[in-house]
Amino acid sequence: LFVAKETFDDVVQGRAVLLQFTVAYEGCEQCAATQATWRRLAREYRSSAEVAVGQVACDGEPSSLELCHDTMDADVLAPYPSVWYGHPYAMRRYYGSKAYEALAEVAASLRAPCSPWRRERCSEAESA
C-alpha cells in the first residue's frame, strides 16, 4: 500500500500508522531488501481498524515527496528506508530492527488514536 500526501487521510482513516519511507533507485539495497517484509505486513494489516501499514515512495510523485519532506524534515539525517510510526499526525522515527518480527511487534502494539473516526478514544478535553 503506497501512501501520498493527497491520499493520506483516506488511507489512514484515523488509524495509527507504521510507514516505511523508501526510494526505488538501485543504490538503495536495504530498500529492496525490505520489500517482502512490507508486503507481508501490509497484507496482514489490510483490514485492521487499528493500524495502517504502508510505504511512501520518496522518489515518486510530487504528493509522495511532499509527505516525505513534511515527515522527515525534522530528522534530515534519516536514511532510506526510514520507518515512522504512531499517531498519523505526530509520527515518531523507529530506530529498531527492520526484521519482520520486530516490525510486527511494533504494529501489534499500536492503537488508533482519538480522531473523527474514533470518537470513543477521545477524552472530554479532546472532544470539546
mmCIF file of C-alpha atoms in Angstrom:
data_model
loop_
_atom_site.group_PDB
_atom_site.id
_atom_site.type_symbol
_atom_site.label_atom_id
_atom_site.label_comp_id
_atom_site.label_asym_id
_atom_site.label_seq_id
_atom_site.Cartn_x
_atom_site.Cartn_y
_atom_site.Cartn_z
ATOM 1 C CA LEU A 1 0.000 0.000 0.000
ATOM 2 C CA PHE A 2 1.658 3.210 -1.156
ATOM 3 C CA VAL A 3 0.646 6.423 0.559
ATOM 4 C CA ALA A 4 0.969 10.016 -0.661
ATOM 5 C CA LYS A 5 0.052 13.328 0.949
ATOM 6 C CA GLU A 6 -3.133 13.613 -1.109
ATOM 7 C CA THR A 7 -4.293 10.096 -0.146
ATOM 8 C CA PHE A 8 -3.015 10.091 3.434
ATOM 9 C CA ASP A 9 -6.309 10.874 5.227
ATOM 10 C CA ASP A 10 -8.289 8.406 3.096
ATOM 11 C CA VAL A 11 -5.759 5.633 3.678
ATOM 12 C CA VAL A 12 -5.206 6.258 7.376
ATOM 13 C CA GLN A 13 -8.852 6.928 8.363
ATOM 14 C CA GLY A 14 -7.925 7.704 11.953
ATOM 15 C CA ARG A 15 -5.746 4.639 12.474
ATOM 16 C CA ALA A 16 -2.254 4.570 13.927
ATOM 17 C CA VAL A 17 0.411 4.196 11.255
ATOM 18 C CA LEU A 18 3.509 2.152 10.521
ATOM 19 C CA LEU A 19 5.092 3.616 7.399
ATOM 20 C CA GLN A 20 8.304 2.938 5.559
ATOM 21 C CA PHE A 21 9.719 5.907 3.672
ATOM 22 C CA THR A 22 11.670 4.404 0.812
ATOM 23 C CA VAL A 23 13.238 5.019 -2.591
ATOM 24 C CA ALA A 24 13.292 2.761 -5.641
ATOM 25 C CA TYR A 25 16.673 3.603 -7.114
ATOM 26 C CA GLU A 26 19.195 0.789 -7.430
ATOM 27 C CA GLY A 27 21.635 2.291 -4.923
ATOM 28 C CA CYS A 28 19.301 1.542 -2.011
ATOM 29 C CA GLU A 29 19.911 -2.151 -1.434
ATOM 30 C CA GLN A 30 18.279 -2.014 2.012
ATOM 31 C CA CYS A 31 15.096 -0.584 0.438
ATOM 32 C CA ALA A 32 14.916 -3.528 -1.937
ATOM 33 C CA ALA A 33 15.756 -5.973 0.839
ATOM 34 C CA THR A 34 12.804 -4.842 2.978
ATOM 35 C CA GLN A 35 10.099 -5.059 0.275
ATOM 36 C CA ALA A 36 8.967 -8.581 1.182
ATOM 37 C CA THR A 37 8.618 -7.590 4.850
ATOM 38 C CA TRP A 38 6.468 -4.577 3.984
ATOM 39 C CA ARG A 39 4.275 -6.523 1.586
ATOM 40 C CA ARG A 40 3.696 -9.135 4.290
ATOM 41 C CA LEU A 41 2.890 -6.544 6.974
ATOM 42 C CA ALA A 42 0.578 -4.640 4.602
ATOM 43 C CA ARG A 43 -1.334 -7.854 3.808
ATOM 44 C CA GLU A 44 -1.683 -8.727 7.485
ATOM 45 C CA TYR A 45 -2.982 -5.269 8.429
ATOM 46 C CA ARG A 46 -5.014 -4.554 5.282
ATOM 47 C CA SER A 47 -8.349 -4.684 7.119
ATOM 48 C CA SER A 48 -7.134 -3.562 10.548
ATOM 49 C CA ALA A 49 -9.254 -0.960 12.319
ATOM 50 C CA GLU A 50 -6.253 -0.018 14.477
ATOM 51 C CA VAL A 51 -3.198 0.261 12.200
ATOM 52 C CA ALA A 52 -2.458 1.357 8.642
ATOM 53 C CA VAL A 53 0.758 -0.185 7.287
ATOM 54 C CA GLY A 54 2.203 1.256 4.103
ATOM 55 C CA GLN A 55 5.062 2.768 2.188
ATOM 56 C CA VAL A 56 5.843 6.242 0.926
ATOM 57 C CA ALA A 57 7.925 6.471 -2.260
ATOM 58 C CA CYS A 58 10.255 9.399 -1.591
ATOM 59 C CA ASP A 59 11.453 9.427 -5.186
ATOM 60 C CA GLY A 60 7.977 9.228 -6.688
ATOM 61 C CA GLU A 61 5.094 11.585 -7.373
ATOM 62 C CA PRO A 62 5.183 15.159 -6.023
ATOM 63 C CA SER A 63 2.487 14.320 -3.441
ATOM 64 C CA SER A 64 4.631 11.459 -2.098
ATOM 65 C CA LEU A 65 7.690 13.700 -1.976
ATOM 66 C CA GLU A 66 5.703 16.283 -0.026
ATOM 67 C CA LEU A 67 4.742 13.681 2.590
ATOM 68 C CA CYS A 68 8.385 12.610 2.846
ATOM 69 C CA HIS A 69 9.558 16.172 3.384
ATOM 70 C CA ASP A 70 6.769 17.006 5.842
ATOM 71 C CA THR A 71 7.525 13.939 7.961
ATOM 72 C CA MET A 72 11.278 13.573 7.662
ATOM 73 C CA ASP A 73 12.435 17.214 7.571
ATOM 74 C CA ALA A 74 12.643 17.247 11.360
ATOM 75 C CA ASP A 75 15.173 14.419 11.049
ATOM 76 C CA VAL A 76 17.134 15.352 7.923
ATOM 77 C CA LEU A 77 19.673 12.599 8.514
ATOM 78 C CA ALA A 78 17.089 9.817 8.358
ATOM 79 C CA PRO A 79 18.403 7.161 5.961
ATOM 80 C CA TYR A 80 16.338 5.166 3.496
ATOM 81 C CA PRO A 81 14.446 3.097 4.230
ATOM 82 C CA SER A 82 13.227 5.027 7.258
ATOM 83 C CA VAL A 83 10.381 3.730 9.411
ATOM 84 C CA TRP A 84 7.941 6.027 11.209
ATOM 85 C CA TYR A 85 5.049 5.008 13.442
ATOM 86 C CA GLY A 86 2.362 6.114 15.874
ATOM 87 C CA HIS A 87 -0.198 8.887 15.647
ATOM 88 C CA PRO A 88 -0.700 9.756 11.956
ATOM 89 C CA TYR A 89 -0.101 13.469 12.558
ATOM 90 C CA ALA A 90 2.700 13.116 15.105
ATOM 91 C CA MET A 91 4.764 10.169 13.855
ATOM 92 C CA ARG A 92 7.965 9.117 15.586
ATOM 93 C CA ARG A 93 11.002 7.655 13.916
ATOM 94 C CA TYR A 94 11.621 3.969 14.602
ATOM 95 C CA TYR A 95 15.248 3.049 15.275
ATOM 96 C CA GLY A 96 14.920 -0.701 15.839
ATOM 97 C CA SER A 97 15.429 -3.732 13.666
ATOM 98 C CA LYS A 98 13.771 -3.814 10.264
ATOM 99 C CA ALA A 99 13.267 -7.581 10.523
ATOM 100 C CA TYR A 100 9.693 -8.785 10.126
ATOM 101 C CA GLU A 101 9.371 -9.983 13.731
ATOM 102 C CA ALA A 102 10.437 -6.628 15.203
ATOM 103 C CA LEU A 103 8.183 -4.597 12.918
ATOM 104 C CA ALA A 104 5.238 -6.935 13.508
ATOM 105 C CA GLU A 105 5.694 -6.380 17.243
ATOM 106 C CA VAL A 106 5.586 -2.601 16.738
ATOM 107 C CA ALA A 107 2.469 -2.873 14.567
ATOM 108 C CA ALA A 108 0.738 -5.088 17.133
ATOM 109 C CA SER A 109 1.410 -2.531 19.870
ATOM 110 C CA LEU A 110 -0.211 0.377 18.007
ATOM 111 C CA ARG A 111 -3.755 1.574 18.643
ATOM 112 C CA ALA A 112 -5.867 4.054 16.728
ATOM 113 C CA PRO A 113 -5.783 7.494 18.396
ATOM 114 C CA CYS A 114 -8.600 9.913 19.109
ATOM 115 C CA SER A 115 -9.955 11.130 15.761
ATOM 116 C CA PRO A 116 -13.224 11.910 13.979
ATOM 117 C CA TRP A 117 -13.258 8.187 13.073
ATOM 118 C CA ARG A 118 -12.656 7.075 16.666
ATOM 119 C CA ARG A 119 -14.538 9.464 18.969
ATOM 120 C CA GLU A 120 -14.688 6.775 21.666
ATOM 121 C CA ARG A 121 -10.904 7.134 22.045
ATOM 122 C CA CYS A 122 -11.182 10.837 22.873
ATOM 123 C CA SER A 123 -11.024 12.372 26.328
ATOM 124 C CA GLU A 124 -13.525 15.047 27.313
ATOM 125 C CA ALA A 125 -10.909 17.726 26.625
ATOM 126 C CA GLU A 126 -10.192 16.297 23.149
ATOM 127 C CA SER A 127 -13.909 16.102 22.357
ATOM 128 C CA ALA A 128 -14.568 19.738 23.244
#
